[in-house]
Amino acid sequence: MKIYKYWLIGLLIISISNPGCKKLLETKPDSKLAIPSTPEDLQAMLDTYYKLNERESALGETSADNYYLTSDLFKAVSSEDERNTYVWSKNILFNNLGNDWNNLYEKVNYANAVIEAYHKMAPAIRAANADILGQALVFRASAFLSATVIWSRVYNKNTAGTDLGIPLRLNTNFNEVSVRASIQQCYTQIISDLKQAAAVSVNKPIHVIRPSKPAAYGFLSRAYLFMGEYELAGKYADSCIQLHGELIDYNDINTAAALPFSRFNKEVIFELVSPSSTPIFSGMIDSTLYASYDADDLRKTSYFRENAGSTLKFKGSYEGHKSKLFFGLATDEMYLTRAECYARSGKLTEALKDINFLMTRRWKKTKYTDFKSDNREIILNKILEERRKELIFRGLRWADLKRLNVEKPASPLVRNINGVQYELPANDTRYALPIPQSVIQITGMPQN
Amino acid sequence: MKKRICILTVLLFTLHLSIKAQLIRGWVTDQQNHAGISGVVISVPDLTLKTSTDSAGYFTLKVAPGKYVLLLHSIGYNDLTITVSSPSNNQLLIPLTPSVTQLSEVSINTGYEKLPRERSTGSFSVVSKSQIEQQVSTGLLGRLEAVAGGLMINKTQSSEGSIVIRGLSTIAGPKNPLIVLNNFPYEGDPNNINPNDIESITILKDAAAASIWGTRAGNGVIVITTKKAGFDQHFKINVNAAFGVQDKPNLNYIQSMASSDFIDLEQMLYQKGYYQDRINTVGTALSPVVDILLQRDNHQLTELQAQQHIDQLRNIDVRNQYRDFVYNKGTNQQYSLNMSAGSDKFNWIIRGGYDGNKSALSEKYQRASVTFENTVIPLKNLTLTSSLSYANQNNRSGKQGYGSFSSAYAQLYPYARLRNTDGSAAPFYQYSRSYLETAGDGKLLDWTYYPLTDYQHIDQRQATRDLLINFDLTYTILKGLTVSGKYQYEDQQVSATTLSDKDSYFARDLINSFTQIDEDGNISYIVPKGGVLNNDNRIIKSNQFRGQLNYNRILGDHEIHALAGAEIRNIKTDRTLGKIYGVNQNLTTADVDFTRPYPNYITGEEYFIPSGVLLDKTNLYYLSEFFNASYSYKEKYTASVSARKDAANLFGVNTNDLWNPLWSAGLSWQLAREGFYHLDFLPSLKIRATYGFSGNADPTRSAVTTISYGANSPYTLSPYATFDQFGNPDLKWETVKMMNLAVDFAIKDNRISGSFEYFTKKSTDLLGDAPIDPTAGSGLILQKNLAAMRGHGYDITLRSVNLDGKFKWLTNWNFSFYKDKVTDYYLSSLEASNFLTGSLGITGKAGLPVYSILSYKWAGLDPLTGDPQGYLNGVVSKDYAAITGPSTTINDLTFRGSAVPTYYGNIGNTFSWKSLALTVAVSYKLGYFFRSQSVDYSALFINGIGHSDYALRWQKPGDETKTSVPSLVYPSQQARDDFYTYSDVLVEKADHVRLQYINLSYQPSPTLLKGLHLSSMSIYANISNVGLLWTANHKHIDPDEARSLVSIPNPKTVTLGLRAGF
């Protein structure tokens, strides 16, 4: 009898160390937690839209030439970083926590985690969910492309193998020290990711917030364009248009509205958003640029509003928001890229057809007369002019300035603040923005 | 244990009684716990005869027949005079009432066992019932700082503060000490516990004391023991009633910028065009001054009118508005009732309490609690204790206090007027006034906010219901060996609701924002008219079971105590959050469309209606095995050992990594019991030494990367998931090695008694947030093993009877010292700005305290411009970007001192005379520094966050000799502001002495009590939060309230109360 009582307590102690308890210890402590391993887990990570789609960097647009600040407006910009960015200062502090570098690389990390987990899944599951891999690759490549445009110099075939690009982080090991790859390596990685993605992605996603095959083609077109590989840029723009080629006719929208365009309109191929940039939204539109829009060009009223003091303001773009910028892919960009590439390769008829097709949907009905020329230069210049006007504040101007300066250096960009003139000559080293100093400090990578 | 001695002595006594009948015999007991009191001096003044009670509290007096007056005196108890007649066949039972400050603690409760202090080797601090009862606050834990030893409440991070036992553990993981109620960790809100139910509190301080609680003991353990009933006890009732009044908070403590200064600044910024962007952005709210200036420029006001309007605002101080129109005096009511009785085989106690508080903002708080507990001995060797507790807390919102809302800027402008001169509530604008006047052609709901009356439309309630059921079955198998099973079930439900009715600003704003008016003026409501109800229900259910084997035996000179057991705890939480729209008086609701976005009325941007739905479930398992043993020889030498292994179902951790063993060992030596010991003046002397490991609760050590599911994406209508933990297999458990050396002593008659304890702490893997390369995409910081540290300190506890006699003076003194230093720092990044943040972080430099106040070297103001100056590479510099940038490392910073107190403690003095007793409790924190607040021009321009230092700013050459506040520059420079904020010149000494409370009580004499048919009674008055007695800084800042610009010291509370026992 007494022995029995010892047994009781002994049993209790043993029971806690036995395998039954192991089961308890393997119970999920929180129903919301998961180790990313199923297609649902990976898709859920890629659907974290506020981190993956809505944190594009406006540093390029803020540095570009579509707008200006008066001295008063300049001083009223609260963020010193934004003021420094405006005058192309080397002293951008980036001491705010959510800076653009971190945001883009956080996106890369999400994509890498998905890619790693994807490759650990069973072959059959992998095969059935290849689109997830495609989405992750598009997110990673687009983040690398944005970062390359901002923090590296322009692609130059002769020096790309040695020019400093950005760190290419291809796994989730945070202990790995970041090293700047060459620009050539950057573009090679971006293009290989996108080609792989295009092969496995779906033609039509359930929502344009998710990357797709046309999105992969669109970014391939952008990447080749920035490299100056015009033939391939045109080819992929064409592939993109084949899958998603609808254009809005601006005659069908209320151009007088405060926000004429709705989000996810039919031109949008893939959604990317840049949060507010104070200089751009408190700034004024360059008056020469504004004057270049014809009175019958519906873009004049749908993109801009005139303020009481005859100052000009940007209304906001395809984001349907007055202080957020649409940096995603839309069909108008693809038509302009294809047109430019046709023109460059001498396919002038095709180039004219594209530009006129787009313009008839931008001008008031019956007011537009087809642009005609048989001179390659004239046609190319017309296309580039329309490209700037159509794709204003779409996150493309900085890259366009850089690549166009290579073939024909333009006059310096100029800012005037309190009687001081700041200049950014074509091909200046400052076209590659300073990397956040804290990153330099931790990694020891060379600064721009 | 005590009980056994008690029964034994009763038996012995009856034996004696039968032999000798011609003596006066008596048993002196503690009136409260009925234990015999040893060493009570009994004198018979008529006969100049004296004797004292034996160790069990018995005495005999040989006297001739007659009537005698006996005088009983014992330290810690009130003197008593009784009249007896001899001879008598009856044994006198003489209860003594403890004096206000009871001197000797009865026993230590570790939560696993109760043991006499004599047998312990570890470091414990015990707070007695009388010390708890001298304070009247509703919460229990807040009462500890003024009376407990080796404990401090660190208020540098939050207003309620965190309890710190022997130095801060790291910031990683939970910061609170483990709260144990009777036998089990208490998972509910500690405020559920009624302080009037408490018998004693034991604080486990060193590794030997705490290691029985394993990894959860990292922040220390506080064991709360409730009042129990005794066997063979008459029916007793104890009641307590108290009523307190709390002052209005002193808003003038807030160093806000003068209204006139703020207005001048706004005028200057307006002139420079700073507000142009806000003015141009449709709908953006403007402050009244900016609005007036704009109206002047739009020719809606003349220059003179504008000036007059502005000048009227100059005289308003919003703090006075709050004082006069919002805050009231708060009231606290407290009632409690205890009833208990016991026979030889059964006892029971009922404890009940009610608290009803009304805050200075008319917020209501109620707590009702009731416990029924009984112990029964159904069989010879079996004891069964069961108890049932139920507590109910209710909170209800009141008015909106200072800092709870703003307009135009993130912080409310100082000239805000809450009430118009005609007494009506003043309107505030969250959108521009001029826009709202025309918006919607009167078709919209009123879109202005009335902070003075809006609270009438917001009903926020929180109800906490806590049910606690306990069973404890103990069976004695054979002599000295018992087996016990303990089980506790806890069910706490918290339901919080916020109803913002249709007239609340919250509801009106939401409805208007989503309202659509088409071109024909037809109105449609996307968010239906009506109130908005938020529901938040949280349930915690815990089951805990412990099986334990105890062995206690005295075999000749050998005394063995051992326990071993295992326990399992399961804690499940469940949370449901939701929003209901269109709530009307008759409780009808309306459906809304969460699936698509709708344009905002003002901006046209599209937004989703906030659904506010959240479901959350957690299910935690903790398994533990523990062992504890002590062996004593001849009651002189004691050795103890304790070990524990814990495991939990941490997510993403390999099972083998889950079990974390911790152990400790200790020795003690009762020196005074040695034959060679002859120090008569020091009759009690004991030396103790322990060594062991104390762990830290659950560091997030995930071997794999985990994700956490969030809500549904509104676009894909499927769930999204974010990273939860990044796989971090390199992380090591943080363990602290602790050594404790102590001496316990008491001089003759216990006139002075106390202990001196010296301890050391050593840790090699302190966890903290380390800055990482953001390029990795895992954020900016990651938990890493940052540093190694070494610390040491001492706790001195002294109790002295300074005056004894008619006028008594007792002192309780706790003095602690703790100092640590970093011995190794593992990270390569020593960027200064990483160590200059608002929160506490581990210092990255060997030789400095783990938590240090570091600052930029200050080189004064530039005499020409008033710019702050620092040093760059040893040269005076104004290159703020470089000074505050990554090139400045921790080695360039000035070290001022520790960020947490190095010396702290409390002193309680009790003076008593006849029936009156006065206690004054003072606490102090010394030897540390804090950063005082000042002007940050960037924050001022952008967010309207001002500081009174603005008036002291440098304005003209020569000012630099009188002030260190930098000149105003426009545009502001963040780096310049950061440099000043973290510069030397703002670091202040934080040393201070605080008068915690004063308690005056009246306890009627025994004769009067008898006349009133009471066994005890006390009428008391108490003043708490009396204020600072002294601070080292000259800015009149309370260092405990220096966290932010809006922290305010707790207002003074005066309470009157009555305690009585029947």
mmCIF file of N, CA, C and O in Angstrom, chain A residues 45-99:
data_model
loop_
_atom_site.group_PDB
_atom_site.id
_atom_site.type_symbol
_atom_site.label_atom_id
_atom_site.label_comp_id
_atom_site.label_asym_id
_atom_site.label_seq_id
_atom_site.Cartn_x
_atom_site.Cartn_y
_atom_site.Cartn_z
ATOM 1 N N MET A 45 2.577 35.692 -47.259
ATOM 2 C CA MET A 45 3.717 36.612 -47.107
ATOM 3 C C MET A 45 3.781 37.572 -48.284
ATOM 4 O O MET A 45 4.026 38.765 -48.119
ATOM 5 N N LEU A 46 3.542 37.047 -49.482
ATOM 6 C CA LEU A 46 3.615 37.906 -50.672
ATOM 7 C C LEU A 46 2.442 38.877 -50.742
ATOM 8 O O LEU A 46 2.508 39.879 -51.439
ATOM 9 N N ASP A 47 1.369 38.558 -50.015
ATOM 10 C CA ASP A 47 0.205 39.455 -50.008
ATOM 11 C C ASP A 47 0.300 40.540 -48.939
ATOM 12 O O ASP A 47 -0.653 41.256 -48.696
ATOM 13 N N THR A 48 1.441 40.618 -48.270
ATOM 14 C CA THR A 48 1.631 41.690 -47.282
ATOM 15 C C THR A 48 1.873 42.994 -48.043
ATOM 16 O O THR A 48 2.974 43.512 -48.121
ATOM 17 N N TYR A 49 0.774 43.478 -48.612
ATOM 18 C CA TYR A 49 0.827 44.567 -49.592
ATOM 19 C C TYR A 49 1.459 45.835 -49.040
ATOM 20 O O TYR A 49 2.148 46.540 -49.752
ATOM 21 N N TYR A 50 1.246 46.126 -47.743
ATOM 22 C CA TYR A 50 1.738 47.415 -47.245
ATOM 23 C C TYR A 50 3.252 47.431 -47.097
ATOM 24 O O TYR A 50 3.848 48.481 -46.954
ATOM 25 N N LYS A 51 3.871 46.258 -47.112
ATOM 26 C CA LYS A 51 5.330 46.213 -47.104
ATOM 27 C C LYS A 51 5.881 45.969 -48.515
ATOM 28 O O LYS A 51 6.936 46.475 -48.859
ATOM 29 N N LEU A 52 5.184 45.156 -49.290
ATOM 30 C CA LEU A 52 5.739 44.762 -50.583
ATOM 31 C C LEU A 52 5.323 45.659 -51.743
ATOM 32 O O LEU A 52 6.051 45.771 -52.717
ATOM 33 N N ASN A 53 4.159 46.283 -51.646
ATOM 34 C CA ASN A 53 3.701 47.094 -52.768
ATOM 35 C C ASN A 53 3.715 48.593 -52.491
ATOM 36 O O ASN A 53 3.641 49.382 -53.417
ATOM 37 N N GLU A 54 3.751 48.970 -51.237
ATOM 38 C CA GLU A 54 3.464 50.372 -50.942
ATOM 39 C C GLU A 54 4.628 51.128 -50.324
ATOM 40 O O GLU A 54 4.434 52.104 -49.609
ATOM 41 N N ARG A 55 5.850 50.652 -50.559
ATOM 42 C CA ARG A 55 6.989 51.339 -49.955
ATOM 43 C C ARG A 55 8.096 51.627 -50.965
ATOM 44 O O ARG A 55 9.267 51.479 -50.666
ATOM 45 N N GLU A 56 7.714 52.009 -52.164
ATOM 46 C CA GLU A 56 8.723 52.348 -53.164
ATOM 47 C C GLU A 56 9.421 53.645 -52.769
ATOM 48 O O GLU A 56 8.879 54.479 -52.041
ATOM 49 N N SER A 57 10.635 53.818 -53.283
ATOM 50 C CA SER A 57 11.402 55.004 -52.924
ATOM 51 C C SER A 57 11.141 56.149 -53.897
ATOM 52 O O SER A 57 11.206 55.963 -55.118
ATOM 53 N N ALA A 58 10.867 57.325 -53.341
ATOM 54 C CA ALA A 58 10.660 58.510 -54.184
ATOM 55 C C ALA A 58 11.933 59.346 -54.296
ATOM 56 O O ALA A 58 11.888 60.472 -54.786
ATOM 57 N N LEU A 59 13.062 58.801 -53.840
ATOM 58 C CA LEU A 59 14.288 59.611 -53.848
ATOM 59 C C LEU A 59 14.658 60.066 -55.258
ATOM 60 O O LEU A 59 15.101 61.187 -55.462
ATOM 61 N N GLY A 60 14.463 59.182 -56.243
ATOM 62 C CA GLY A 60 14.784 59.531 -57.619
ATOM 63 C C GLY A 60 13.898 60.660 -58.111
ATOM 64 O O GLY A 60 14.387 61.686 -58.594
ATOM 65 N N GLU A 61 12.579 60.491 -57.968
ATOM 66 C CA GLU A 61 11.649 61.538 -58.410
ATOM 67 C C GLU A 61 11.931 62.855 -57.687
ATOM 68 O O GLU A 61 11.842 63.928 -58.271
ATOM 69 N N THR A 62 12.250 62.760 -56.380
ATOM 70 C CA THR A 62 12.495 63.975 -55.603
ATOM 71 C C THR A 62 13.738 64.701 -56.121
ATOM 72 O O THR A 62 13.828 65.920 -56.083
ATOM 73 N N SER A 63 14.692 63.932 -56.647
ATOM 74 C CA SER A 63 15.921 64.527 -57.165
ATOM 75 C C SER A 63 15.753 65.033 -58.597
ATOM 76 O O SER A 63 16.619 65.746 -59.097
ATOM 77 N N ALA A 64 14.669 64.637 -59.260
ATOM 78 C CA ALA A 64 14.532 64.926 -60.691
ATOM 79 C C ALA A 64 13.944 66.315 -60.963
ATOM 80 O O ALA A 64 13.727 67.106 -60.039
ATOM 81 N N ASP A 65 13.664 66.568 -62.240
ATOM 82 C CA ASP A 65 13.481 67.947 -62.704
ATOM 83 C C ASP A 65 12.071 68.328 -63.103
ATOM 84 O O ASP A 65 11.878 69.306 -63.817
ATOM 85 N N ASN A 66 11.059 67.578 -62.671
ATOM 86 C CA ASN A 66 9.707 67.927 -63.108
ATOM 87 C C ASN A 66 9.052 69.008 -62.262
ATOM 88 O O ASN A 66 7.969 69.466 -62.563
ATOM 89 N N TYR A 67 9.697 69.386 -61.189
ATOM 90 C CA TYR A 67 9.076 70.351 -60.279
ATOM 91 C C TYR A 67 10.164 71.221 -59.663
ATOM 92 O O TYR A 67 11.354 70.966 -59.821
ATOM 93 N N TYR A 68 9.744 72.260 -58.951
ATOM 94 C CA TYR A 68 10.711 73.092 -58.242
ATOM 95 C C TYR A 68 10.085 73.624 -56.957
ATOM 96 O O TYR A 68 8.862 73.631 -56.790
ATOM 97 N N LEU A 69 10.966 74.040 -56.050
ATOM 98 C CA LEU A 69 10.525 74.644 -54.789
ATOM 99 C C LEU A 69 11.030 76.077 -54.745
ATOM 100 O O LEU A 69 12.161 76.351 -55.123
ATOM 101 N N THR A 70 10.179 76.996 -54.268
ATOM 102 C CA THR A 70 10.655 78.352 -53.996
ATOM 103 C C THR A 70 11.459 78.289 -52.691
ATOM 104 O O THR A 70 11.392 77.300 -51.960
ATOM 105 N N SER A 71 12.180 79.362 -52.404
ATOM 106 C CA SER A 71 12.982 79.367 -51.173
ATOM 107 C C SER A 71 12.106 79.124 -49.945
ATOM 108 O O SER A 71 12.458 78.371 -49.051
ATOM 109 N N ASP A 72 10.927 79.794 -49.915
ATOM 110 C CA ASP A 72 10.025 79.626 -48.768
ATOM 111 C C ASP A 72 9.530 78.192 -48.654
ATOM 112 O O ASP A 72 9.510 77.613 -47.567
ATOM 113 N N LEU A 73 9.126 77.645 -49.795
ATOM 114 C CA LEU A 73 8.623 76.269 -49.768
ATOM 115 C C LEU A 73 9.732 75.313 -49.356
ATOM 116 O O LEU A 73 9.497 74.359 -48.623
ATOM 117 N N PHE A 74 10.929 75.597 -49.838
ATOM 118 C CA PHE A 74 12.068 74.745 -49.496
ATOM 119 C C PHE A 74 12.268 74.706 -47.990
ATOM 120 O O PHE A 74 12.397 73.656 -47.378
ATOM 121 N N LYS A 75 12.258 75.915 -47.388
ATOM 122 C CA LYS A 75 12.493 75.964 -45.934
ATOM 123 C C LYS A 75 11.365 75.323 -45.148
ATOM 124 O O LYS A 75 11.563 74.853 -44.033
ATOM 125 N N ALA A 76 10.168 75.356 -45.743
ATOM 126 C CA ALA A 76 9.034 74.787 -45.017
ATOM 127 C C ALA A 76 9.022 73.260 -45.074
ATOM 128 O O ALA A 76 8.222 72.627 -44.403
ATOM 129 N N VAL A 77 9.899 72.667 -45.896
ATOM 130 C CA VAL A 77 9.989 71.200 -45.901
ATOM 131 C C VAL A 77 10.628 70.772 -44.580
ATOM 132 O O VAL A 77 11.748 71.153 -44.269
ATOM 133 N N SER A 78 9.879 70.031 -43.779
ATOM 134 C CA SER A 78 10.336 69.745 -42.416
ATOM 135 C C SER A 78 11.547 68.829 -42.377
ATOM 136 O O SER A 78 12.430 68.992 -41.554
ATOM 137 N N SER A 79 11.561 67.857 -43.259
ATOM 138 C CA SER A 79 12.623 66.852 -43.169
ATOM 139 C C SER A 79 13.900 67.362 -43.813
ATOM 140 O O SER A 79 13.923 67.741 -44.985
ATOM 141 N N GLU A 80 14.949 67.326 -43.015
ATOM 142 C CA GLU A 80 16.236 67.767 -43.532
ATOM 143 C C GLU A 80 16.708 66.826 -44.647
ATOM 144 O O GLU A 80 17.319 67.268 -45.613
ATOM 145 N N ASP A 81 16.398 65.544 -44.503
ATOM 146 C CA ASP A 81 16.765 64.592 -45.551
ATOM 147 C C ASP A 81 16.151 64.994 -46.884
ATOM 148 O O ASP A 81 16.796 64.937 -47.924
ATOM 149 N N GLU A 82 14.878 65.378 -46.832
ATOM 150 C CA GLU A 82 14.205 65.735 -48.081
ATOM 151 C C GLU A 82 14.764 67.036 -48.655
ATOM 152 O O GLU A 82 14.892 67.186 -49.866
ATOM 153 N N ARG A 83 15.112 67.957 -47.767
ATOM 154 C CA ARG A 83 15.735 69.202 -48.267
ATOM 155 C C ARG A 83 17.074 68.885 -48.916
ATOM 156 O O ARG A 83 17.396 69.402 -49.988
ATOM 157 N N ASN A 84 17.854 68.042 -48.270
ATOM 158 C CA ASN A 84 19.161 67.675 -48.825
ATOM 159 C C ASN A 84 19.021 66.927 -50.146
ATOM 160 O O ASN A 84 19.823 67.105 -51.061
ATOM 161 N N THR A 85 18.000 66.070 -50.225
ATOM 162 C CA THR A 85 17.788 65.331 -51.465
ATOM 163 C C THR A 85 17.494 66.308 -52.602
ATOM 164 O O THR A 85 17.991 66.159 -53.717
ATOM 165 N N TYR A 86 16.708 67.330 -52.284
ATOM 166 C CA TYR A 86 16.294 68.290 -53.314
ATOM 167 C C TYR A 86 17.489 69.001 -53.931
ATOM 168 O O TYR A 86 17.504 69.280 -55.124
ATOM 169 N N VAL A 87 18.492 69.328 -53.121
ATOM 170 C CA VAL A 87 19.654 70.051 -53.651
ATOM 171 C C VAL A 87 20.844 69.114 -53.908
ATOM 172 O O VAL A 87 21.972 69.570 -54.036
ATOM 173 N N TRP A 88 20.579 67.846 -54.030
ATOM 174 C CA TRP A 88 21.587 66.831 -54.368
ATOM 175 C C TRP A 88 22.785 66.882 -53.420
ATOM 176 O O TRP A 88 23.940 66.705 -53.817
ATOM 177 N N SER A 89 22.488 67.143 -52.154
ATOM 178 C CA SER A 89 23.573 67.212 -51.181
ATOM 179 C C SER A 89 24.092 65.812 -50.893
ATOM 180 O O SER A 89 23.356 64.821 -50.950
ATOM 181 N N LYS A 90 25.363 65.742 -50.576
ATOM 182 C CA LYS A 90 25.953 64.454 -50.185
ATOM 183 C C LYS A 90 25.544 64.076 -48.758
ATOM 184 O O LYS A 90 25.707 62.948 -48.324
ATOM 185 N N ASN A 91 25.063 65.096 -48.014
ATOM 186 C CA ASN A 91 24.769 64.866 -46.600
ATOM 187 C C ASN A 91 23.321 64.475 -46.343
ATOM 188 O O ASN A 91 22.638 65.111 -45.567
ATOM 189 N N ILE A 92 22.856 63.458 -47.018
ATOM 190 C CA ILE A 92 21.523 62.979 -46.663
ATOM 191 C C ILE A 92 21.714 62.126 -45.418
ATOM 192 O O ILE A 92 22.560 61.240 -45.382
ATOM 193 N N LEU A 93 20.950 62.442 -44.379
ATOM 194 C CA LEU A 93 21.212 61.799 -43.091
ATOM 195 C C LEU A 93 20.606 60.406 -42.982
ATOM 196 O O LEU A 93 21.210 59.494 -42.459
ATOM 197 N N PHE A 94 19.397 60.279 -43.449
ATOM 198 C CA PHE A 94 18.650 59.024 -43.290
ATOM 199 C C PHE A 94 18.633 58.558 -41.853
ATOM 200 O O PHE A 94 18.883 57.404 -41.568
ATOM 201 N N ASN A 95 18.407 59.471 -40.934
ATOM 202 C CA ASN A 95 18.324 58.995 -39.556
ATOM 203 C C ASN A 95 16.904 58.618 -39.171
ATOM 204 O O ASN A 95 16.662 58.150 -38.087
ATOM 205 N N ASN A 96 15.970 58.838 -40.107
ATOM 206 C CA ASN A 96 14.612 58.359 -39.821
ATOM 207 C C ASN A 96 14.585 56.855 -40.022
ATOM 208 O O ASN A 96 15.270 56.310 -40.885
ATOM 209 N N LEU A 97 13.796 56.201 -39.224
ATOM 210 C CA LEU A 97 13.888 54.742 -39.159
ATOM 211 C C LEU A 97 13.432 54.025 -40.430
ATOM 212 O O LEU A 97 14.080 53.119 -40.889
ATOM 213 N N GLY A 98 12.304 54.453 -40.962
ATOM 214 C CA GLY A 98 11.802 53.726 -42.117
ATOM 215 C C GLY A 98 12.354 54.282 -43.411
ATOM 216 O O GLY A 98 11.608 54.734 -44.253
ATOM 217 N N ASN A 99 13.666 54.291 -43.572
ATOM 218 C CA ASN A 99 14.151 54.924 -44.784
ATOM 219 C C ASN A 99 14.070 53.993 -45.990
ATOM 220 O O ASN A 99 13.827 52.792 -45.878
#
